[in-house]
Short mmCIF file of C-alpha atoms in Angstrom, two decimals:
data_model
loop_
_atom_site.label_atom_id
_atom_site.label_comp_id
_atom_site.label_asym_id
_atom_site.label_seq_id
_atom_site.Cartn_x
_atom_site.Cartn_y
_atom_site.Cartn_z
CA UNK A 1 64.99 69.93 -40.91
CA UNK A 2 68.55 68.76 -40.39
CA UNK A 3 68.74 70.46 -37.00
CA UNK A 4 65.40 68.96 -35.97
CA UNK A 5 66.51 65.46 -36.96
CA UNK A 6 69.67 65.93 -34.93
CA UNK A 7 67.54 66.88 -31.91
CA UNK A 8 65.37 63.80 -32.37
CA UNK A 9 68.40 61.50 -32.61
CA UNK A 10 69.95 62.89 -29.43
CA UNK A 11 66.63 62.83 -27.59
CA UNK A 12 65.86 59.31 -28.76
CA UNK A 13 68.22 57.57 -26.34
CA UNK A 14 66.52 59.18 -23.38
CA UNK A 15 63.03 58.66 -24.71
CA UNK A 16 63.50 54.96 -25.53
CA UNK A 17 64.49 54.40 -21.93
CA UNK A 18 61.36 56.14 -20.64
CA UNK A 19 63.74 58.53 -18.96
CA UNK A 20 62.42 61.67 -20.55
CA UNK A 21 59.20 63.27 -21.70
CA UNK A 22 56.65 61.79 -24.08
CA UNK A 23 56.81 64.40 -26.79
CA UNK A 24 59.17 67.31 -26.19
CA UNK A 25 62.75 67.12 -24.88
CA UNK A 26 61.86 69.70 -22.25
CA UNK A 27 62.19 69.04 -18.53
CA UNK A 28 60.63 71.16 -15.82
CA UNK A 29 63.30 71.66 -13.18
CA UNK A 30 62.38 70.43 -9.70
CA UNK A 31 62.11 73.54 -7.49
CA UNK A 32 61.84 72.72 -3.79
CA UNK A 33 59.66 75.19 -1.95
CA UNK A 34 58.32 76.72 -5.17
CA UNK A 35 55.99 74.01 -6.49
CA UNK A 36 53.97 70.92 -5.81
CA UNK A 37 52.61 68.19 -8.06
CA UNK A 38 50.31 70.59 -9.93
CA UNK A 39 53.18 72.15 -11.86
CA UNK A 40 54.58 68.75 -12.80
CA UNK A 41 51.13 67.57 -13.88
CA UNK A 42 50.63 70.54 -16.21
CA UNK A 43 54.02 70.02 -17.84
CA UNK A 44 53.48 66.26 -18.22
CA UNK A 45 50.09 66.77 -19.82
CA UNK A 46 51.62 69.24 -22.28
CA UNK A 47 54.25 66.71 -23.39
CA UNK A 48 57.24 67.70 -21.27
CA UNK A 49 58.74 65.87 -18.32
CA UNK A 50 57.34 67.18 -15.05
CA UNK A 51 59.48 66.98 -11.93
CA UNK A 52 58.56 66.76 -8.26
CA UNK A 53 61.07 68.00 -5.64
CA UNK A 54 60.96 65.87 -2.50
CA UNK A 55 63.81 67.14 -0.29
CA UNK A 56 61.57 69.53 1.66
CA UNK A 57 58.76 66.98 2.06
CA UNK A 58 58.21 64.27 4.60
CA UNK A 59 57.89 60.72 3.30
CA UNK A 60 54.12 60.93 3.69
CA UNK A 61 53.91 64.25 1.87
CA UNK A 62 56.13 62.99 -0.95
CA UNK A 63 54.00 59.87 -1.33
CA UNK A 64 50.80 61.91 -1.52
CA UNK A 65 52.30 64.21 -4.16
CA UNK A 66 53.58 61.29 -6.25
CA UNK A 67 50.22 59.54 -6.11
CA UNK A 68 48.50 62.77 -7.10
CA UNK A 69 50.79 63.03 -10.10
CA UNK A 70 50.28 59.38 -11.05
CA UNK A 71 46.48 59.72 -10.81
CA UNK A 72 46.42 62.85 -12.98
CA UNK A 73 48.45 61.59 -15.94
CA UNK A 74 49.90 58.34 -17.30
CA UNK A 75 53.00 60.23 -18.45
CA UNK A 76 56.39 59.48 -16.94
CA UNK A 77 57.72 61.94 -14.36
CA UNK A 78 60.86 62.74 -12.39
CA UNK A 79 61.22 62.79 -8.61
CA UNK A 80 64.18 64.71 -7.23
CA UNK A 81 66.11 64.30 -3.97
CA UNK A 82 69.09 65.88 -2.25
CA UNK A 83 72.16 63.72 -1.60
CA UNK A 84 74.07 65.91 0.85
CA UNK A 85 75.59 64.70 4.12
CA UNK A 86 73.88 66.52 7.02
CA UNK A 87 76.46 68.41 9.11
CA UNK A 88 76.96 68.16 12.84
CA UNK A 89 75.71 71.41 14.41
CA UNK A 90 78.50 73.66 15.68
CA UNK A 91 77.10 75.70 18.62
CA UNK A 92 79.85 78.32 18.31
CA UNK A 93 79.25 78.79 14.58
CA UNK A 94 75.50 79.05 15.11
CA UNK A 95 76.03 81.62 17.87
CA UNK A 96 78.29 83.74 15.64
CA UNK A 97 75.65 83.61 12.90
CA UNK A 98 72.93 84.80 15.30
CA UNK A 99 75.19 87.60 16.52
CA UNK A 100 75.72 88.72 12.95
CA UNK A 101 71.94 88.94 12.49
CA UNK A 102 71.29 90.56 15.88
CA UNK A 103 70.83 94.08 14.49
CA UNK A 104 68.01 92.83 12.28
CA UNK A 105 66.45 90.95 15.20
CA UNK A 106 66.35 94.19 17.18
CA UNK A 107 64.65 95.98 14.30
CA UNK A 108 61.78 93.47 14.38
CA UNK A 109 61.79 92.99 18.19
CA UNK A 110 62.75 89.33 17.77
CA UNK A 111 64.42 87.44 20.61
CA UNK A 112 67.65 86.04 19.10
CA UNK A 113 67.24 82.91 21.21
CA UNK A 114 63.75 82.20 19.86
CA UNK A 115 64.44 80.67 16.46
CA UNK A 116 61.84 79.23 14.13
CA UNK A 117 62.50 75.64 13.06
CA UNK A 118 64.52 75.40 9.85
CA UNK A 119 62.76 74.12 6.77
CA UNK A 120 63.30 70.41 6.25
CA UNK A 121 65.98 69.52 3.73
CA UNK A 122 66.34 65.79 4.07
CA UNK A 123 68.79 63.72 2.01
CA UNK A 124 67.73 60.58 0.18
CA UNK A 125 67.61 57.63 2.58
CA UNK A 126 66.16 54.14 2.97
CA UNK A 127 62.66 55.51 3.66
CA UNK A 128 62.65 57.60 0.49
CA UNK A 129 64.10 54.66 -1.41
CA UNK A 130 61.25 52.44 -0.25
CA UNK A 131 58.86 55.07 -1.56
CA UNK A 132 60.57 55.01 -4.96
CA UNK A 133 60.25 51.21 -4.95
CA UNK A 134 56.54 51.54 -4.23
CA UNK A 135 55.66 54.29 -6.73
CA UNK A 136 58.22 53.36 -9.41
CA UNK A 137 58.68 56.76 -11.14
CA UNK A 138 60.37 56.80 -14.54
CA UNK A 139 63.22 59.05 -13.37
CA UNK A 140 64.92 59.69 -10.05
CA UNK A 141 67.30 62.66 -10.07
CA UNK A 142 69.76 63.79 -7.41
CA UNK A 143 71.24 67.13 -6.37
CA UNK A 144 74.54 67.53 -4.46
CA UNK A 145 76.04 64.27 -5.68
CA UNK A 146 74.58 60.79 -5.26
CA UNK A 147 73.49 58.56 -2.36
CA UNK A 148 75.19 55.28 -1.50
CA UNK A 149 75.75 52.54 -4.08
CA UNK A 150 73.33 50.33 -2.17
CA UNK A 151 70.51 52.86 -2.48
CA UNK A 152 71.33 53.54 -6.13
CA UNK A 153 71.10 49.84 -6.94
CA UNK A 154 67.69 49.66 -5.29
CA UNK A 155 66.52 52.59 -7.42
CA UNK A 156 67.75 50.83 -10.55
CA UNK A 157 65.97 47.61 -9.61
CA UNK A 158 62.77 49.66 -9.20
CA UNK A 159 63.01 50.46 -12.92
CA UNK A 160 63.90 54.13 -12.63
CA UNK A 161 66.55 55.91 -14.65
CA UNK A 162 69.03 57.86 -12.52
CA UNK A 163 70.10 61.41 -13.31
CA UNK A 164 72.75 63.44 -11.52
CA UNK A 165 73.57 67.14 -11.57
CA UNK A 166 77.07 68.36 -12.49
CA UNK A 167 78.47 71.88 -12.35
CA UNK A 168 81.85 70.92 -13.83
CA UNK A 169 83.42 68.34 -16.13
CA UNK A 170 85.02 66.67 -13.11
CA UNK A 171 81.61 66.20 -11.49
CA UNK A 172 80.15 64.89 -14.76
CA UNK A 173 82.90 62.27 -15.03
CA UNK A 174 82.38 61.29 -11.38
CA UNK A 175 78.67 60.80 -12.02
CA UNK A 176 79.32 58.76 -15.16
CA UNK A 177 81.65 56.45 -13.22
CA UNK A 178 78.88 55.91 -10.67
CA UNK A 179 76.59 54.68 -13.46
CA UNK A 180 74.01 57.45 -13.90
CA UNK A 181 71.88 57.31 -17.04
CA UNK A 182 72.09 61.02 -17.86
CA UNK A 183 73.84 64.13 -16.56
CA UNK A 184 72.22 67.49 -15.92
CA UNK A 185 74.89 70.08 -16.76
CA UNK A 186 74.00 73.04 -14.54
CA UNK A 187 75.51 76.30 -15.74
CA UNK A 188 76.37 79.16 -13.43
CA UNK A 189 73.26 81.03 -14.65
CA UNK A 190 70.82 78.59 -13.01
CA UNK A 191 68.49 79.70 -10.25
CA UNK A 192 68.30 77.99 -6.86
CA UNK A 193 70.94 75.81 -5.27
CA UNK A 194 74.11 74.94 -7.10
CA UNK A 195 74.39 71.17 -7.53
CA UNK A 196 78.13 71.31 -6.79
CA UNK A 197 79.59 68.51 -4.67
CA UNK A 198 83.29 68.07 -5.49
CA UNK A 199 84.29 71.65 -4.74
CA UNK A 200 83.13 74.70 -2.82
CA UNK A 201 84.75 77.12 -5.27
CA UNK A 202 81.80 78.88 -6.86
CA UNK A 203 84.02 81.19 -8.90
CA UNK A 204 85.52 78.21 -10.75
CA UNK A 205 82.17 77.11 -12.14
CA UNK A 206 81.47 78.00 -15.78
CA UNK A 207 78.35 79.26 -17.46
CA UNK A 208 76.28 76.87 -19.54
CA UNK A 209 77.72 77.89 -22.94
CA UNK A 210 81.20 76.92 -21.71
CA UNK A 211 80.20 73.95 -19.55
CA UNK A 212 77.78 72.11 -21.83
CA UNK A 213 80.01 71.33 -24.85
CA UNK A 214 82.88 70.32 -22.58
CA UNK A 215 80.67 67.89 -20.65
CA UNK A 216 79.22 66.51 -23.90
CA UNK A 217 82.74 65.90 -25.17
CA UNK A 218 83.87 64.26 -21.92
CA UNK A 219 81.10 61.71 -21.28
CA UNK A 220 79.37 58.99 -23.30
CA UNK A 221 75.88 59.36 -21.82
CA UNK A 222 73.15 61.93 -22.63
CA UNK A 223 73.60 65.44 -21.24
CA UNK A 224 70.72 67.70 -20.23
CA UNK A 225 71.31 71.46 -20.34
CA UNK A 226 70.24 73.61 -17.38
CA UNK A 227 70.81 77.24 -16.51
CA UNK A 228 69.49 80.44 -18.04
CA UNK A 229 67.13 78.67 -20.46
CA UNK A 230 63.79 80.46 -20.42
CA UNK A 231 62.50 80.37 -24.01
CA UNK A 232 62.87 78.51 -27.28
CA UNK A 233 66.00 80.40 -28.31
CA UNK A 234 67.80 79.02 -25.26
CA UNK A 235 66.55 75.51 -26.01
CA UNK A 236 67.80 75.69 -29.60
CA UNK A 237 71.17 76.98 -28.40
CA UNK A 238 71.45 74.09 -25.94
CA UNK A 239 70.87 71.55 -28.70
CA UNK A 240 73.39 73.31 -30.92
CA UNK A 241 75.92 72.71 -28.13
CA UNK A 242 75.13 68.99 -27.91
CA UNK A 243 72.34 68.70 -25.33
CA UNK A 244 69.89 65.79 -25.46
CA UNK A 245 67.23 67.79 -23.60
CA UNK A 246 66.79 71.15 -21.88
CA UNK A 247 65.79 71.67 -18.24
CA UNK A 248 63.86 74.85 -17.45
CA UNK A 249 63.09 76.21 -13.99
CA UNK A 250 62.75 79.98 -13.43
CA UNK A 251 60.59 80.40 -16.53
CA UNK A 252 57.85 78.42 -14.75
CA UNK A 253 57.81 80.55 -11.59
CA UNK A 254 55.24 83.03 -12.91
CA UNK A 255 52.81 80.29 -13.97
CA UNK A 256 49.69 79.86 -11.82
CA UNK A 257 50.83 76.35 -10.90
CA UNK A 258 53.95 77.64 -9.09
CA UNK A 259 53.48 78.00 -5.32
CA UNK A 260 55.79 80.97 -4.68
CA UNK A 261 54.56 83.91 -2.63
CA UNK A 262 53.09 87.13 -3.99
CA UNK A 263 56.28 88.84 -2.78
CA UNK A 264 58.42 86.49 -4.85
CA UNK A 265 56.20 86.93 -7.90
CA UNK A 266 56.41 90.72 -7.67
CA UNK A 267 60.20 90.58 -7.42
CA UNK A 268 60.39 88.33 -10.49
CA UNK A 269 58.29 90.75 -12.51
CA UNK A 270 60.80 93.50 -11.79
CA UNK A 271 63.89 91.35 -12.48
CA UNK A 272 66.61 92.48 -14.85
CA UNK A 273 69.62 90.69 -16.29
CA UNK A 274 71.76 91.89 -13.35
CA UNK A 275 69.25 91.25 -10.55
CA UNK A 276 70.58 87.94 -9.20
CA UNK A 277 73.60 86.81 -7.20
CA UNK A 278 74.87 83.50 -5.84
CA UNK A 279 74.40 83.54 -2.07
CA UNK A 280 74.83 81.21 0.92
CA UNK A 281 72.97 83.40 3.43
CA UNK A 282 69.64 81.61 3.38
CA UNK A 283 70.65 77.96 3.64
CA UNK A 284 74.43 77.73 3.98
CA UNK A 285 74.90 76.47 0.40
CA UNK A 286 75.51 78.60 -2.70
CA UNK A 287 72.25 79.32 -4.52
CA UNK A 288 71.24 81.95 -7.05
CA UNK A 289 68.46 84.37 -6.14
CA UNK A 290 67.25 87.92 -6.56
CA UNK A 291 69.21 90.50 -4.60
CA UNK A 292 67.47 91.75 -1.47
CA UNK A 293 68.35 93.64 1.69
CA UNK A 294 70.06 90.76 3.51
CA UNK A 295 72.37 90.15 0.54
CA UNK A 296 73.17 93.84 0.25
CA UNK A 297 73.87 94.19 3.98
CA UNK A 298 76.09 91.12 4.48
CA UNK A 299 77.30 90.50 0.95
CA UNK A 300 75.88 87.57 -1.05
CA UNK A 301 78.44 85.08 0.30
CA UNK A 302 79.51 85.16 3.94
CA UNK A 303 82.06 82.96 5.69
CA UNK A 304 80.02 82.92 8.91
CA UNK A 305 76.97 81.28 7.31
CA UNK A 306 76.66 77.83 8.96
CA UNK A 307 76.81 74.67 6.88
CA UNK A 308 73.78 73.66 4.80
CA UNK A 309 71.02 73.56 5.84
CA UNK A 310 71.68 75.03 9.30
CA UNK A 311 71.90 78.70 8.25
CA UNK A 312 68.17 78.87 7.55
CA UNK A 313 67.01 78.52 11.16
CA UNK A 314 68.38 81.89 12.27
CA UNK A 315 67.08 83.68 9.15
CA UNK A 316 63.58 82.17 9.35
CA UNK A 317 62.20 84.57 12.04
CA UNK A 318 63.42 87.57 10.04
CA UNK A 319 61.83 86.21 6.90
CA UNK A 320 58.50 85.65 8.66
CA UNK A 321 58.52 89.11 10.23
CA UNK A 322 59.41 90.89 6.99
CA UNK A 323 56.95 88.92 4.87
CA UNK A 324 54.17 89.78 7.34
CA UNK A 325 54.86 93.40 6.36
CA UNK A 326 54.86 92.59 2.64
CA UNK A 327 58.63 92.61 2.28
CA UNK A 328 61.03 90.06 0.76
CA UNK A 329 64.08 91.64 2.43
CA UNK A 330 64.99 88.39 4.19
CA UNK A 331 63.41 85.83 1.84
CA UNK A 332 65.23 83.44 -0.51
CA UNK A 333 63.90 84.73 -3.83
CA UNK A 334 65.41 81.99 -5.99
CA UNK A 335 65.73 82.85 -9.67
CA UNK A 336 68.14 82.35 -12.55
CA UNK A 337 69.86 85.00 -14.62
CA UNK A 338 67.10 84.87 -17.26
CA UNK A 339 64.37 85.71 -14.74
CA UNK A 340 63.20 88.70 -16.77
CA UNK A 341 62.17 86.30 -19.54
CA UNK A 342 59.61 84.49 -17.35
CA UNK A 343 56.04 84.78 -18.61
CA UNK A 344 52.70 84.77 -16.82
CA UNK A 345 50.84 81.92 -18.46
CA UNK A 346 49.68 78.38 -17.81
CA UNK A 347 52.59 75.95 -17.35
CA UNK A 348 51.27 73.54 -19.98
CA UNK A 349 50.80 76.29 -22.53
CA UNK A 350 54.26 77.63 -21.74
CA UNK A 351 55.81 74.21 -22.34
CA UNK A 352 54.20 73.94 -25.77
CA UNK A 353 55.11 77.53 -26.64
CA UNK A 354 58.77 77.10 -25.71
CA UNK A 355 59.07 74.02 -27.92
CA UNK A 356 57.43 75.84 -30.85
CA UNK A 357 59.85 78.72 -30.30
CA UNK A 358 62.77 76.28 -30.26
CA UNK A 359 61.79 74.78 -33.62
CA UNK A 360 61.34 78.26 -35.09
CA UNK A 361 64.76 79.31 -33.79
CA UNK A 362 66.32 76.15 -35.19
CA UNK A 363 64.80 76.73 -38.62
CA UNK A 364 66.19 80.23 -38.68
CA UNK A 365 69.69 79.26 -37.56
CA UNK A 366 71.19 78.18 -40.90
CA UNK A 367 69.81 81.17 -42.87
CA UNK A 368 71.18 83.50 -40.20
CA UNK A 369 74.59 81.87 -40.39
CA UNK A 370 74.59 82.06 -44.18
CA UNK A 371 73.65 85.74 -44.03
CA UNK A 372 76.41 86.48 -41.52
CA UNK A 373 78.87 84.60 -43.72
CA UNK A 374 77.87 86.64 -46.76
CA UNK A 375 78.16 89.92 -44.85
CA UNK A 376 81.63 88.97 -43.62
CA UNK A 377 82.99 88.59 -47.16
#
């Protein structure tokens, strides 16, 4: 019971501010391109905090999804945006990238000059901010840093709590100085795009077990653990390291509410502990996904990949052609290192199960430590 009370105390600060879930300190990670409001709704109804990713949506699409969420449940929810600075296209860099992919184009009889439009990845701006002011979600979270102080102040005045993602202690301190209400500490294990924004050195970024306690010690605001958490054991471990809540993403990808393709689902079912790598081939930014042919052929990270999000345009025709043949050879199969722990079940039921598992793991922690202590004597 002592461990459970400690969890409740840490979680209380977030919950009193309406910045977290109603019942469980579990947050469904926003996964752009892999979900819509239905996943967030299921998690909210189960007592967790559902999240809606908006960076790949137009303003109109984001508004429709938020209203759908609001109509389905009175529970608070999180809306997530990117905060990157769009790069200026470099024609020479884009040409080199197409040349590097030319062999694959020839295999599928694709004209290298005929590119499909890149998927939208729009940073938070005045239009999105106006939408937040209209809908007034409980939480607004940001990936790749934060938007301008002016936009942040408007979000605060709309009544939302602001969360930022950090992949290092330096980023966590930067976010705290900018006035965020909580920090999402994203370990190296996490699936999808790294939230890094102060450095491009992926190798310098620690795993969650190393990152989380150092961030907790460095900042005075609540810290949310993210990366490699797929069941209750991971949740209990996160709280043992000082987390106020746990954010879970990949574990939800096999639920019926996730919108990933059948190809992606099949790859997840075959995942092992060594099946993922951090890659920049699909978007131009480091992101963790399941290894496929493109990663094996070019290496997961390639210096010629254009800046985010420009790399995706040249890969898109290859992805479409391969997927039409039932192959994920050129698809971004985002997943974290604990992908093999994902379970095929309803997202709401999974949320409840993970919390029950966490409490069971917590209850067993002290007896296990006592037993190990006795055996060591």
